[in-house]
Amino acid sequence: MSIGVFDSGVGGLTVHRHLVNRFPKADFIYLADQAHAPYGVRGGEEIVELTKAGCIRLFDEGANLVVLACNTASAIALRRLQQTWLPGYRRELGRPVNVLGIIVPTIEAATGQPWEQEVERRGDKIEKVDVIGVFCTAATAASRVYEIEIDKRRQDLAAFSEACTGLAGLIEDGAPREQLAEVIAAHCQVLKTRIGRWPDRVVLGCTHYEIVGDLFRAALPEGTPLIHQPSAVADALERYFERHPDYDMGTSGRRRFLTTGKPGAQSDLVEAFWGEPLRFEAA
Ligand code: DGL
């Protein structure tokens, strides 16, 4: 059995890398739905169906658990799949499969509180509100998940999502870093204008963006704290396995990379991030 990691494309590799470091002996299988990337400009129903198809593919390959290493799929599809599809599918398969997202752990890291802890509104005067800037896809921004869920938990924190439409696609296609730097700098400025000042902290709320995390850091004021989604997800998965000690995640350290797109090598941009050649098999 293995841990499945799913994304529309190469973005989920940023999460995969941290999961592998945290669970080196586990078997991992990664699926990039590159035939349908990017997801962020697609409609909700389409994102739900594509995410479901990706999960089925990974369960067919022997994954017990699928981590949606994609904010867009986590924001749009996860709850629907957990409520309307997964219970029946589990019965059909006859094994305890599960799907987890990456937004809950990120919001836990951003608020410093467990997910269950919502704020009690007593009308207290708030002295100062810190702003978290969330760079994400159009679909994640439209869902307002970061705004809504942070607001439920912390009255002294406000999230502002900045939809970086097109950026995940450029990263997926391995666009030149100079071009990416310009697009990122422009979005940072737009967010600053919308907030009226620089954000106090930042979330790269699209896993593709972490591939060029250094370009975000360069475009933001020096030292802006970044809530690191891949580490937050690895921490959450560790807690999940503590609660589910019987979970079979494999023991041979096997790594497989599948794509619904073109098999073979990825772009230079991705290989530079990964640090070694990366070969994908046809899914
Ligand atoms: N990497 C994904 C995310 O975190 C999806 C980007 C896309 O396909 O638009 O949202």
Coordinates of C-alpha atoms and ligand atoms in Angstrom, one line a residue:
M1 CA 0.0 0.0 0.0
S2 CA 1.1 3.6 -0.5
I3 CA 0.4 7.2 0.0
G4 CA -1.1 8.9 -3.0
V5 CA -0.3 12.6 -3.8
F6 CA -2.5 14.4 -6.3
D7 CA -2.3 17.7 -8.1
S8 CA -3.3 19.1 -11.5
G9 CA 0.4 19.1 -12.4
V10 CA 3.8 19.7 -10.9
G11 CA 2.8 21.9 -8.0
G12 CA 2.1 19.0 -5.7
L13 CA 5.7 18.1 -5.9
T14 CA 6.4 20.8 -3.4
V15 CA 4.2 19.0 -0.9
H16 CA 5.4 15.5 -2.0
R17 CA 9.0 16.4 -1.2
H18 CA 8.2 17.3 2.4
L19 CA 6.0 14.3 2.9
V20 CA 8.8 12.0 1.6
N21 CA 11.3 13.6 3.9
R22 CA 8.9 13.1 6.9
F23 CA 8.0 9.5 6.0
P24 CA 11.1 8.2 4.2
K25 CA 10.2 4.5 4.4
A26 CA 6.6 4.9 3.1
D27 CA 5.7 4.2 -0.5
F28 CA 4.5 7.1 -2.5
I29 CA 2.7 7.5 -5.8
Y30 CA 2.3 10.9 -7.3
L31 CA -0.3 11.7 -10.0
A32 CA -0.2 14.9 -12.0
D33 CA -3.4 15.5 -14.0
Q34 CA -1.4 17.4 -16.6
A35 CA -3.9 16.6 -19.4
H36 CA -6.4 18.9 -17.6
A37 CA -4.0 21.4 -15.9
P38 CA -4.5 24.1 -14.8
Y39 CA -7.5 23.6 -12.7
G40 CA -7.7 27.1 -11.3
V41 CA -9.6 28.5 -14.3
R42 CA -12.1 25.6 -14.5
G43 CA -15.7 25.4 -13.1
G44 CA -16.5 23.8 -9.8
E45 CA -18.2 20.6 -11.2
E46 CA -15.3 20.0 -13.5
I47 CA -12.8 20.3 -10.7
V48 CA -14.9 17.9 -8.6
E49 CA -15.0 15.3 -11.4
L50 CA -11.4 15.6 -12.3
T51 CA -10.3 15.3 -8.6
K52 CA -12.5 12.2 -8.1
A53 CA -11.0 10.6 -11.2
G54 CA -7.5 11.3 -9.9
C55 CA -8.3 9.8 -6.5
I56 CA -9.8 6.6 -8.2
R57 CA -6.7 6.3 -10.3
L58 CA -4.5 6.4 -7.1
F59 CA -6.7 4.0 -5.2
D60 CA -6.5 1.6 -8.2
E61 CA -2.7 1.9 -8.0
G62 CA -2.8 0.8 -4.3
A63 CA -2.9 4.0 -2.4
N64 CA -4.9 3.9 0.8
L65 CA -4.8 7.6 1.4
V66 CA -4.7 10.4 -1.2
V67 CA -3.4 13.8 -0.2
L68 CA -4.8 16.5 -2.5
A69 CA -1.6 18.5 -2.9
C70 CA -3.7 21.2 -4.6
N71 CA -5.4 24.1 -3.0
T72 CA -7.9 24.4 -5.8
A73 CA -9.0 20.7 -5.5
S74 CA -9.0 21.0 -1.7
A75 CA -11.1 24.2 -1.8
I76 CA -13.6 23.1 -4.4
A77 CA -13.8 19.3 -4.4
L78 CA -12.7 17.8 -1.1
R79 CA -15.8 18.4 1.1
R80 CA -18.1 17.2 -1.8
L81 CA -16.1 14.1 -2.3
Q82 CA -15.9 13.3 1.4
Q83 CA -19.6 13.8 1.9
T84 CA -21.2 12.4 -1.3
W85 CA -18.7 9.9 -2.8
L86 CA -16.2 8.5 -0.4
P87 CA -18.4 6.6 2.0
G88 CA -20.0 4.6 -0.8
Y89 CA -16.7 4.1 -2.6
R90 CA -15.1 2.8 0.5
R91 CA -17.9 0.2 0.8
E92 CA -17.4 -0.7 -2.9
L93 CA -13.6 -1.1 -2.4
G94 CA -13.9 -2.9 0.9
R95 CA -10.9 -1.1 2.4
P96 CA -10.6 2.1 4.5
V97 CA -9.4 4.6 1.9
N98 CA -9.4 8.3 2.6
V99 CA -8.8 11.7 1.0
L100 CA -7.2 14.6 2.8
G101 CA -6.7 18.2 1.7
I102 CA -4.1 20.8 2.4
I103 CA -6.1 23.9 3.4
V104 CA -7.1 22.7 6.9
P105 CA -3.4 22.3 7.9
T106 CA -2.5 25.6 6.4
I107 CA -5.2 27.4 8.2
E108 CA -4.2 25.7 11.4
A109 CA -0.6 26.9 10.9
A110 CA -1.8 30.4 9.9
T111 CA -4.1 30.8 13.0
G112 CA -1.9 28.8 15.4
Q113 CA -5.0 26.9 16.5
P114 CA -6.5 23.5 15.9
W115 CA -9.2 23.4 13.3
E116 CA -12.0 22.6 15.8
Q117 CA -11.3 25.8 17.8
E118 CA -13.6 28.5 16.4
V119 CA -13.8 31.9 18.0
E120 CA -16.5 32.9 20.4
R121 CA -17.7 36.3 19.2
R122 CA -18.2 38.6 22.2
G123 CA -18.0 41.9 20.5
D124 CA -14.6 42.6 22.1
K125 CA -12.7 45.6 20.7
I126 CA -9.8 44.3 18.6
E127 CA -6.7 46.5 19.0
K128 CA -4.9 45.4 15.8
V129 CA -5.7 43.2 12.9
D130 CA -2.9 41.4 11.1
V131 CA -3.3 40.7 7.4
I132 CA -2.4 37.4 5.8
G133 CA -2.0 37.7 2.0
V134 CA -2.9 34.5 0.2
F135 CA -1.6 34.1 -3.4
C136 CA -3.8 31.5 -5.1
T137 CA -5.7 30.5 -8.2
A138 CA -8.9 32.2 -9.4
A139 CA -11.0 29.2 -8.2
T140 CA -9.5 29.2 -4.7
A141 CA -9.9 33.0 -4.5
A142 CA -13.5 32.8 -5.6
S143 CA -14.2 30.1 -3.0
R144 CA -13.1 32.6 -0.3
V145 CA -12.1 29.6 1.8
Y146 CA -9.1 31.3 3.4
E147 CA -11.1 34.5 4.3
I148 CA -14.1 32.5 5.7
E149 CA -12.2 29.9 7.7
I150 CA -9.6 32.3 9.2
D151 CA -12.4 34.8 10.1
K152 CA -14.2 32.0 12.0
R153 CA -11.1 31.3 14.1
R154 CA -9.3 34.6 14.7
Q155 CA -10.8 38.0 15.1
D156 CA -7.4 39.6 15.0
L157 CA -6.5 38.1 11.6
A158 CA -7.8 39.0 8.2
A159 CA -7.0 37.1 4.9
F160 CA -6.9 38.8 1.5
S161 CA -6.7 36.4 -1.4
E162 CA -5.0 37.5 -4.6
A163 CA -6.0 35.5 -7.6
C164 CA -2.8 35.0 -9.7
T165 CA -4.7 33.9 -12.8
G166 CA -2.4 32.2 -15.3
L167 CA 0.6 31.9 -13.0
A168 CA 0.2 28.1 -12.3
G169 CA -0.1 27.5 -16.0
L170 CA 3.1 29.5 -16.7
I171 CA 4.9 27.5 -14.0
E172 CA 3.5 24.2 -15.3
D173 CA 4.8 25.1 -18.8
G174 CA 8.3 26.0 -17.3
A175 CA 8.2 29.7 -18.3
P176 CA 11.4 31.7 -18.0
R177 CA 12.1 32.9 -14.4
E178 CA 12.3 36.5 -15.6
Q179 CA 8.8 36.3 -16.9
L180 CA 7.6 34.7 -13.7
A181 CA 9.3 37.3 -11.6
E182 CA 7.5 40.1 -13.4
V183 CA 4.1 38.4 -13.0
I184 CA 4.7 37.7 -9.3
A185 CA 6.0 41.3 -8.6
A186 CA 2.8 42.7 -10.3
H187 CA 0.5 40.5 -8.1
C188 CA 2.4 41.5 -5.0
Q189 CA 1.9 45.2 -5.8
V190 CA -1.8 44.6 -6.6
L191 CA -2.3 42.9 -3.3
K192 CA -0.5 45.7 -1.5
T193 CA -2.7 48.3 -3.1
R194 CA -5.9 46.3 -2.2
I195 CA -4.8 46.0 1.4
G196 CA -3.5 49.5 1.6
R197 CA -0.2 48.2 3.0
W198 CA 2.0 45.2 2.8
P199 CA 0.6 42.0 4.3
D200 CA 2.0 41.0 7.7
R201 CA 2.3 37.3 6.6
V202 CA 1.9 35.4 3.4
V203 CA 0.6 32.0 2.3
L204 CA 1.5 30.6 -1.1
G205 CA -1.9 29.1 -1.5
C206 CA -1.3 27.3 -4.8
T207 CA 1.3 24.5 -4.6
H208 CA 2.8 25.5 -7.9
Y209 CA 4.0 28.8 -6.4
E210 CA 6.3 27.2 -4.0
I211 CA 8.4 26.1 -7.0
V212 CA 9.3 29.8 -7.4
G213 CA 8.9 30.7 -3.7
D214 CA 12.2 32.6 -3.9
L215 CA 10.6 35.0 -6.5
F216 CA 7.7 35.7 -4.1
R217 CA 10.2 36.4 -1.3
A218 CA 12.2 38.8 -3.6
A219 CA 9.0 40.6 -4.5
L220 CA 7.8 41.1 -0.9
P221 CA 9.4 43.3 1.8
E222 CA 12.4 41.5 3.2
G223 CA 11.6 39.2 6.1
T224 CA 7.9 38.9 5.4
P225 CA 7.0 35.7 7.2
L226 CA 5.7 32.9 4.9
I227 CA 3.4 30.3 6.3
H228 CA 5.0 27.2 4.7
Q229 CA 2.2 25.0 3.4
P230 CA 4.3 21.9 2.6
S231 CA 5.6 21.7 6.2
A232 CA 2.2 22.4 7.6
V233 CA 0.8 19.5 5.6
A234 CA 3.6 17.1 6.7
D235 CA 3.0 18.1 10.3
A236 CA -0.7 17.4 9.9
L237 CA -0.1 14.0 8.2
E238 CA 2.2 13.0 11.1
R239 CA -0.6 13.8 13.5
Y240 CA -3.1 11.8 11.3
F241 CA -0.8 8.7 11.4
E242 CA -0.5 9.0 15.2
R243 CA -4.3 8.9 15.3
H244 CA -4.4 6.0 12.8
P245 CA -1.4 3.8 13.8
D246 CA -2.8 0.9 11.8
Y247 CA -2.6 2.8 8.5
D248 CA -0.6 0.8 5.9
M249 CA 1.6 3.3 4.1
G250 CA 4.1 0.8 2.8
T251 CA 7.6 0.3 4.0
S252 CA 9.9 0.0 0.9
G253 CA 10.4 3.7 0.1
R254 CA 9.1 3.3 -3.4
R255 CA 8.4 6.4 -5.4
R256 CA 6.4 6.5 -8.6
F257 CA 5.3 9.6 -10.7
L258 CA 2.4 9.3 -13.0
T259 CA 0.9 11.8 -15.4
T260 CA -2.3 12.0 -17.5
G261 CA -0.2 14.2 -19.8
K262 CA 3.0 13.6 -21.7
P263 CA 5.2 11.1 -20.0
G264 CA 8.9 11.6 -19.6
A265 CA 10.9 14.6 -18.3
Q266 CA 9.5 17.8 -16.9
S267 CA 10.6 21.4 -17.6
D268 CA 14.0 22.8 -16.7
L269 CA 12.2 25.0 -14.1
V270 CA 10.8 21.9 -12.4
E271 CA 14.0 19.9 -12.7
A272 CA 16.0 22.8 -11.2
F273 CA 13.6 22.9 -8.3
W274 CA 13.6 19.1 -7.8
G275 CA 17.4 19.0 -8.0
E276 CA 17.6 15.8 -10.2
P277 CA 16.0 14.4 -13.3
L278 CA 12.4 13.5 -12.8
R279 CA 10.7 11.0 -15.1
F280 CA 6.9 10.6 -15.2
E281 CA 5.1 7.4 -16.4
A282 CA 1.9 7.5 -18.4
A283 CA -1.1 7.2 -16.0
Ligands
DGL1 N1 -1.4 23.5 -7.7 C1 -2.7 23.8 -7.6 C2 -3.2 24.6 -6.4 O1 -2.6 24.5 -5.4 C3 -3.5 24.0 -8.9 C4 -3.1 25.0 -9.9 C5 -3.9 24.9 -11.1 O2 -4.0 23.8 -11.6 O3 -4.5 25.9 -11.5 O4 -4.2 25.3 -6.5

